[in-house]
Short mmCIF file of C-alpha atoms in Angstrom, two decimals:
data_model
loop_
_atom_site.label_atom_id
_atom_site.label_comp_id
_atom_site.label_asym_id
_atom_site.label_seq_id
_atom_site.Cartn_x
_atom_site.Cartn_y
_atom_site.Cartn_z
CA MET A 294 -18.79 -39.48 55.79
CA ARG A 295 -15.73 -37.60 54.50
CA PRO A 296 -14.34 -38.90 51.14
CA SER A 297 -10.98 -40.63 51.22
CA GLU A 298 -7.87 -39.16 49.61
CA LYS A 299 -8.13 -41.71 46.78
CA THR A 300 -11.72 -40.64 46.10
CA LYS A 301 -10.70 -36.98 46.08
CA GLU A 302 -7.93 -37.70 43.55
CA LYS A 303 -10.38 -39.61 41.34
CA ILE A 304 -12.85 -36.73 41.40
CA ALA A 305 -10.06 -34.27 40.54
CA LYS A 306 -9.01 -36.38 37.53
CA GLU A 307 -12.59 -36.53 36.29
CA GLN A 308 -12.90 -32.76 36.63
CA ARG A 309 -9.70 -32.21 34.68
CA PHE A 310 -10.89 -34.59 31.97
CA LEU A 311 -14.25 -32.83 31.70
CA MET A 312 -12.52 -29.44 31.51
CA SER A 313 -10.20 -30.66 28.72
CA LEU A 314 -13.19 -32.08 26.84
CA PHE A 315 -15.06 -28.79 27.23
CA LEU A 316 -12.11 -26.76 25.91
CA MET A 317 -11.73 -29.13 22.95
CA LEU A 318 -15.40 -28.83 22.07
CA LEU A 319 -15.20 -25.06 22.44
CA ALA A 320 -12.24 -24.90 20.05
CA ILE A 321 -14.11 -27.01 17.49
CA THR A 322 -17.17 -24.78 17.79
CA VAL A 323 -15.12 -21.64 17.29
CA ALA A 324 -13.35 -23.15 14.29
CA GLN A 325 -16.67 -24.04 12.71
CA SER A 326 -18.12 -20.58 13.33
CA GLY A 327 -15.92 -18.76 10.87
CA VAL A 328 -12.25 -18.97 11.87
CA PRO A 329 -10.46 -19.92 8.64
CA ALA A 330 -8.52 -23.14 8.38
CA ASN A 331 -5.93 -21.28 6.35
CA PRO A 332 -4.32 -18.45 8.38
CA ASP A 333 -3.58 -16.62 5.13
CA ASP A 334 -7.29 -16.23 4.33
CA TRP A 335 -8.51 -12.65 4.42
CA CYS A 336 -10.77 -10.35 2.48
CA TYR A 337 -11.92 -6.78 2.07
CA GLU A 338 -15.12 -5.51 3.65
CA THR A 339 -17.16 -5.93 0.46
CA GLN A 340 -16.05 -9.57 0.22
CA ALA A 341 -16.72 -10.24 3.90
CA LYS A 342 -20.35 -9.21 3.46
CA ALA A 343 -20.85 -11.82 0.75
CA LEU A 344 -18.47 -14.60 1.80
CA SER A 345 -17.48 -16.38 4.99
CA CYS A 346 -14.06 -14.78 5.22
CA PRO A 347 -12.33 -12.55 7.78
CA GLY A 348 -12.67 -8.85 6.99
CA PRO A 349 -10.21 -6.11 7.99
CA ALA A 350 -11.15 -6.27 11.69
CA SER A 351 -9.96 -9.90 11.77
CA TRP A 352 -6.90 -9.70 9.55
CA PRO A 353 -4.02 -11.91 10.76
CA GLY A 354 -0.33 -11.15 11.20
CA THR A 355 0.75 -7.77 12.52
CA CYS A 356 -2.28 -5.96 11.09
CA LYS A 357 -3.13 -4.53 14.51
CA GLY A 358 0.35 -3.04 14.95
CA PHE A 359 1.20 0.59 15.64
CA MET A 360 2.95 1.39 12.34
CA GLN A 361 0.27 0.41 9.90
CA SER A 362 -0.60 1.84 6.49
CA PRO A 363 -2.28 3.69 4.87
CA VAL A 364 -2.42 7.03 6.68
CA ASN A 365 -3.89 10.47 6.12
CA ILE A 366 -1.13 12.93 5.24
CA VAL A 367 -1.73 16.35 6.76
CA ILE A 368 0.66 18.61 4.88
CA SER A 369 0.94 21.21 7.65
CA ASN A 370 2.11 18.47 10.04
CA THR A 371 4.83 17.08 7.79
CA LEU A 372 8.49 17.79 8.47
CA ALA A 373 11.18 18.79 5.99
CA ASP A 374 13.99 16.26 5.58
CA PRO A 375 17.04 17.47 3.61
CA LYS A 376 18.04 13.85 2.91
CA LEU A 377 15.02 13.54 0.64
CA ASN A 378 16.20 16.27 -1.70
CA ASP A 379 18.31 13.84 -3.71
CA PHE A 380 16.77 12.89 -7.03
CA PHE A 381 15.55 9.35 -7.61
CA THR A 382 17.52 7.25 -10.06
CA TYR A 383 15.16 5.17 -12.18
CA ILE A 384 16.83 2.12 -13.69
CA GLY A 385 14.91 0.37 -16.44
CA TYR A 386 11.71 2.36 -15.93
CA ASP A 387 11.85 3.26 -19.62
CA ARG A 388 12.30 -0.30 -20.88
CA GLN A 389 9.29 -1.95 -22.46
CA TYR A 390 8.39 -5.49 -21.46
CA PRO A 391 5.35 -7.73 -21.93
CA TRP A 392 3.83 -7.82 -18.45
CA THR A 393 1.93 -10.68 -16.85
CA ILE A 394 -1.20 -9.42 -15.10
CA VAL A 395 -3.00 -11.64 -12.57
CA ASN A 396 -6.40 -11.30 -10.96
CA ASN A 397 -5.37 -12.58 -7.53
CA GLY A 398 -8.83 -12.28 -5.97
CA TYR A 399 -8.03 -8.96 -4.28
CA THR A 400 -6.72 -6.71 -7.05
CA ILE A 401 -4.90 -6.99 -10.33
CA LEU A 402 -1.21 -7.61 -9.83
CA VAL A 403 1.26 -6.69 -12.55
CA ASN A 404 4.27 -8.96 -12.31
CA LEU A 405 7.45 -7.09 -13.19
CA ASN A 406 10.61 -8.93 -14.20
CA GLY A 407 12.88 -7.83 -11.33
CA THR A 408 15.35 -5.94 -13.54
CA ILE A 409 13.65 -2.56 -12.99
CA LYS A 410 15.25 -0.75 -10.06
CA ILE A 411 15.27 2.49 -8.10
CA SER A 412 17.72 4.28 -5.80
CA GLY A 413 18.26 7.76 -4.38
CA GLY A 414 15.43 9.92 -3.07
CA GLY A 415 16.65 9.33 0.49
CA LEU A 416 16.63 5.54 0.13
CA GLU A 417 19.69 3.90 1.62
CA ASP A 418 19.85 1.02 -0.84
CA THR A 419 18.91 0.01 -4.38
CA TYR A 420 15.48 -1.59 -4.69
CA ARG A 421 14.10 -3.83 -7.41
CA ALA A 422 10.52 -3.34 -8.64
CA MET A 423 8.48 -6.52 -8.26
CA TYR A 424 4.81 -5.70 -8.65
CA VAL A 425 2.34 -2.97 -9.53
CA GLN A 426 -1.02 -3.15 -7.79
CA PHE A 427 -4.16 -1.02 -7.98
CA HIS A 428 -6.81 0.08 -5.47
CA TRP A 429 -10.14 1.57 -6.50
CA SER A 430 -13.83 2.02 -5.79
CA ASP A 431 -17.08 2.13 -7.74
CA SER A 432 -17.11 5.87 -7.04
CA LEU A 433 -14.80 8.58 -8.32
CA LYS A 434 -14.88 10.23 -4.89
CA LYS A 435 -12.96 7.46 -3.12
CA GLY A 436 -10.75 4.49 -3.88
CA SER A 437 -7.23 5.54 -2.88
CA GLU A 438 -5.64 4.11 0.23
CA HIS A 439 -3.74 7.24 1.23
CA THR A 440 -5.44 10.60 1.57
CA ILE A 441 -3.95 14.11 1.66
CA ASN A 442 -5.48 16.58 4.09
CA GLY A 443 -8.37 14.14 4.42
CA LYS A 444 -9.08 14.08 0.69
CA PRO A 445 -9.38 10.64 -0.96
CA TYR A 446 -8.72 10.10 -4.65
CA ALA A 447 -10.43 7.85 -7.17
CA MET A 448 -7.62 5.28 -7.29
CA GLU A 449 -4.10 4.54 -6.08
CA VAL A 450 -1.35 2.81 -8.02
CA GLN A 451 1.46 1.28 -5.96
CA ILE A 452 4.81 0.00 -7.21
CA ILE A 453 6.22 -2.51 -4.72
CA HIS A 454 10.01 -2.73 -4.50
CA ILE A 455 12.26 -4.94 -2.39
CA ARG A 456 15.89 -4.44 -1.39
CA ASP A 457 18.18 -5.57 -4.16
CA LYS A 458 19.60 -8.47 -2.15
CA PHE A 459 16.20 -10.18 -1.97
CA GLN A 460 14.95 -12.26 -4.87
CA LYS A 461 11.30 -12.56 -3.87
CA LEU A 462 8.77 -10.39 -2.06
CA GLU A 463 8.10 -13.24 0.39
CA LYS A 464 11.73 -13.07 1.60
CA ALA A 465 11.46 -9.32 2.15
CA ILE A 466 8.19 -9.76 4.05
CA GLN A 467 9.84 -12.27 6.37
CA SER A 468 12.86 -10.04 6.93
CA THR A 469 13.38 -8.19 10.22
CA GLU A 470 15.00 -5.28 8.41
CA LYS A 471 12.86 -2.15 8.80
CA ASP A 472 13.48 -1.04 5.23
CA ALA A 473 13.22 -4.36 3.41
CA ILE A 474 10.39 -3.05 1.23
CA THR A 475 9.75 0.34 -0.33
CA ILE A 476 6.52 1.29 -2.07
CA MET A 477 5.84 4.24 -4.34
CA GLY A 478 2.24 5.37 -4.16
CA PHE A 479 0.58 7.42 -6.89
CA LEU A 480 -2.82 9.00 -6.34
CA ILE A 481 -5.15 8.99 -9.34
CA GLN A 482 -7.54 11.85 -10.02
CA ALA A 483 -10.51 11.47 -12.34
CA SER A 484 -10.27 13.67 -15.40
CA ASN A 485 -12.35 14.54 -18.46
CA ASN A 486 -9.23 14.82 -20.59
CA LYS A 487 -8.16 12.35 -23.26
CA LYS A 488 -7.57 8.72 -22.43
CA HIS A 489 -4.45 7.69 -20.54
CA GLU A 490 -2.70 5.34 -23.01
CA GLY A 491 -0.76 3.42 -20.35
CA PHE A 492 -3.94 2.68 -18.41
CA GLN A 493 -5.67 1.71 -21.63
CA THR A 494 -3.12 -1.05 -22.18
CA ILE A 495 -4.01 -2.41 -18.74
CA LEU A 496 -7.74 -2.03 -19.41
CA ASP A 497 -7.49 -3.90 -22.70
CA ALA A 498 -6.14 -6.88 -20.76
CA LEU A 499 -8.87 -6.87 -18.09
CA ASP A 500 -11.40 -8.52 -20.41
CA GLN A 501 -9.29 -11.68 -20.26
CA ILE A 502 -8.85 -11.78 -16.45
CA PRO A 503 -12.32 -11.16 -14.99
CA TYR A 504 -12.07 -13.94 -12.39
CA LYS A 505 -9.68 -14.94 -9.63
CA ASN A 506 -6.54 -16.75 -10.83
CA ASN A 507 -7.00 -15.58 -14.43
CA GLU A 508 -3.85 -14.14 -15.96
CA VAL A 509 -2.83 -12.57 -19.26
CA THR A 510 0.26 -11.07 -20.88
CA THR A 511 0.07 -7.48 -22.12
CA LYS A 512 1.73 -5.98 -25.14
CA PRO A 513 5.18 -4.48 -24.29
CA MET A 514 4.99 -1.37 -22.12
CA SER A 515 7.19 0.46 -19.60
CA LEU A 516 6.58 1.99 -16.20
CA TYR A 517 7.00 5.38 -17.85
CA ASP A 518 4.04 4.46 -20.07
CA LEU A 519 1.97 3.88 -16.94
CA ILE A 520 3.31 6.93 -15.09
CA PRO A 521 4.47 9.31 -17.84
CA ASP A 522 4.90 12.32 -15.54
CA LEU A 523 7.22 10.53 -13.13
CA LYS A 524 10.35 12.52 -14.02
CA ASP A 525 8.50 15.75 -13.28
CA MET A 526 6.96 14.58 -10.02
CA LYS A 527 9.39 16.08 -7.54
CA HIS A 528 7.32 16.58 -4.42
CA PHE A 529 6.66 13.52 -2.25
CA PHE A 530 6.03 12.41 1.32
CA ARG A 531 7.96 9.74 3.19
CA TYR A 532 7.06 7.69 6.25
CA LYS A 533 7.60 4.27 7.82
CA GLY A 534 4.67 1.90 7.61
CA SER A 535 3.42 -1.49 6.51
CA LEU A 536 1.94 -3.41 3.63
CA THR A 537 -1.77 -2.64 3.36
CA PHE A 538 -2.76 -6.31 3.14
CA PRO A 539 -2.04 -9.29 5.43
CA SER A 540 0.25 -10.08 7.02
CA CYS A 541 0.82 -6.29 7.15
CA PRO A 542 4.57 -6.45 8.02
CA GLU A 543 5.87 -3.13 9.36
CA ASN A 544 9.08 -3.03 7.33
CA VAL A 545 7.97 -0.71 4.53
CA ILE A 546 9.34 2.69 3.53
CA TRP A 547 6.52 4.59 1.85
CA THR A 548 6.89 7.31 -0.79
CA VAL A 549 3.58 8.98 -1.64
CA PHE A 550 3.71 11.56 -4.40
CA LYS A 551 1.81 14.78 -3.76
CA ASP A 552 0.63 15.57 -7.29
CA PRO A 553 -2.01 13.13 -8.61
CA LEU A 554 -1.99 11.51 -12.03
CA GLN A 555 -4.85 12.37 -14.36
CA VAL A 556 -6.83 9.42 -15.73
CA GLU A 557 -10.10 9.59 -17.64
CA GLU A 558 -13.20 8.93 -15.54
CA ASP A 559 -14.51 6.04 -17.62
CA GLN A 560 -11.14 4.30 -17.54
CA ILE A 561 -11.18 4.30 -13.73
CA LEU A 562 -14.75 3.00 -13.53
CA GLN A 563 -13.94 0.11 -15.89
CA PHE A 564 -11.98 -1.63 -13.12
CA SER A 565 -15.15 -2.12 -11.05
CA LYS A 566 -17.17 -3.21 -14.09
CA LYS A 567 -14.80 -5.79 -15.56
CA LEU A 568 -13.35 -7.60 -12.54
CA TYR A 569 -14.68 -10.00 -9.88
CA TYR A 570 -13.31 -11.24 -6.55
CA ASN A 571 -14.52 -14.80 -7.13
CA GLU A 572 -13.46 -17.67 -9.35
CA LYS A 573 -15.39 -18.48 -12.50
CA GLY A 574 -18.55 -20.49 -11.81
CA GLN A 575 -19.16 -18.94 -8.40
CA ILE A 576 -21.54 -16.11 -7.52
CA ASP A 577 -20.11 -12.96 -9.09
CA ILE A 578 -18.88 -10.39 -6.56
CA PRO A 579 -17.66 -7.22 -8.30
CA MET A 580 -14.10 -6.32 -7.39
CA THR A 581 -14.52 -2.87 -5.92
CA ASN A 582 -13.69 -0.93 -2.77
CA ASN A 583 -10.50 -2.98 -2.51
CA TYR A 584 -8.66 -0.45 -0.39
CA ARG A 585 -7.76 -0.53 3.29
CA LYS A 586 -9.26 2.09 5.55
CA MET A 587 -7.11 4.72 7.21
CA GLN A 588 -4.82 3.66 10.05
CA LYS A 589 -3.68 5.75 13.01
CA ARG A 590 -0.45 7.67 12.42
CA GLY A 591 0.41 7.57 16.11
CA PRO A 592 3.81 9.04 17.08
CA ARG A 593 5.27 8.57 13.59
CA ASN A 594 6.58 11.53 11.65
CA ILE A 595 5.75 12.08 7.99
CA PHE A 596 8.41 13.94 6.04
CA HIS A 597 8.37 15.97 2.85
CA ASN A 598 11.27 16.61 0.52
CA ARG A 599 10.77 20.25 -0.36
CA VAL A 600 9.78 23.50 1.35
CA GLU A 601 7.33 25.18 -0.99
CA ARG A 602 8.20 28.70 0.08
CA LEU A 603 9.44 30.62 3.07
CA LEU A 604 6.66 32.03 5.21
CA PRO A 605 6.42 35.86 5.34
CA HIS A 606 7.54 36.11 8.95
CA THR A 607 10.49 33.86 8.11
CA TRP A 608 11.73 36.37 5.57
CA SER A 609 11.87 39.09 8.23
CA VAL A 610 14.02 36.90 10.44
CA PHE A 611 16.67 36.69 7.69
CA LEU A 612 16.15 40.11 6.12
CA THR A 613 16.71 42.23 9.25
CA PRO A 614 20.28 41.07 10.04
CA LEU A 615 21.12 41.08 6.31
CA LEU A 616 20.12 44.74 5.93
CA THR A 617 21.97 45.62 9.13
CA CYS A 618 25.12 44.00 7.80
CA LEU A 619 24.86 45.77 4.42
CA LEU A 620 24.27 49.11 6.11
CA ALA A 621 27.31 48.65 8.33
CA ILE A 622 29.49 47.90 5.28
CA PHE A 623 28.15 50.93 3.42
CA LEU A 624 28.74 53.34 6.34
CA TYR A 625 32.20 51.92 6.96
#
């Protein structure tokens, strides 16, 4: 006997109900299997191995975009940009302030007071310095986020700036402007020379902030204390990219300086020995390898601000017509 239309409709409703129930149960199962309740939760690979948190492959936001950072800078593939030949203007970089340093569970974050600013260097606006953050490893052979010609460095120091019209980094992150944020990246090379005094001030404070959410105020220091060679660091690379942590917004102008800073080996290794990702009272997870792996450059160009020297064959291109002209004048 063929079912009536009313019976068919009843069966269809039951099927829809069962399908909805199945999808609801599936969503609950997925949520319980590791998807964080807080969409802002994320962690580095070393944390992901010890905790139930999403590692780099599962980072939220735009972290799977096409203009992500960091990148490997191949010098021979960079392009000269005359606009970058202007000198930077550093405003307040020499002023000494007591800095608040926070262990935020990912790195140590130095909270600047917002009165330190930068302009020039091809930037189209004035930017205020908000934070200094550090990336490192438990090895002196890696730790930096950016690499040059495939070479990693022991550490990278990044000064995060936002356009002067913004008051907070969060506002710049939410902005649709492609140059809302600019970051200056400094590669750190391990050295056997004398201690770096600026880094030592930071290191002296680490003993008081071993765990997540710990914070301390340093003795007064300036950004020039941390990066004393800044005025002499003229050669840099420039490209458009992103923050290297979630939500990885792609509205960052990067400046990566070519010449590394020299910091004593033991000073660099102290970061991995003194700091932990976790809060006090939890299982200690050393804060190390807190750098993002290399991202694809894609079709982006990376620019440099200075041509080191003219190539030999380039000289001949200019020299031949010059000599011809001088000879013509002499014979005339």
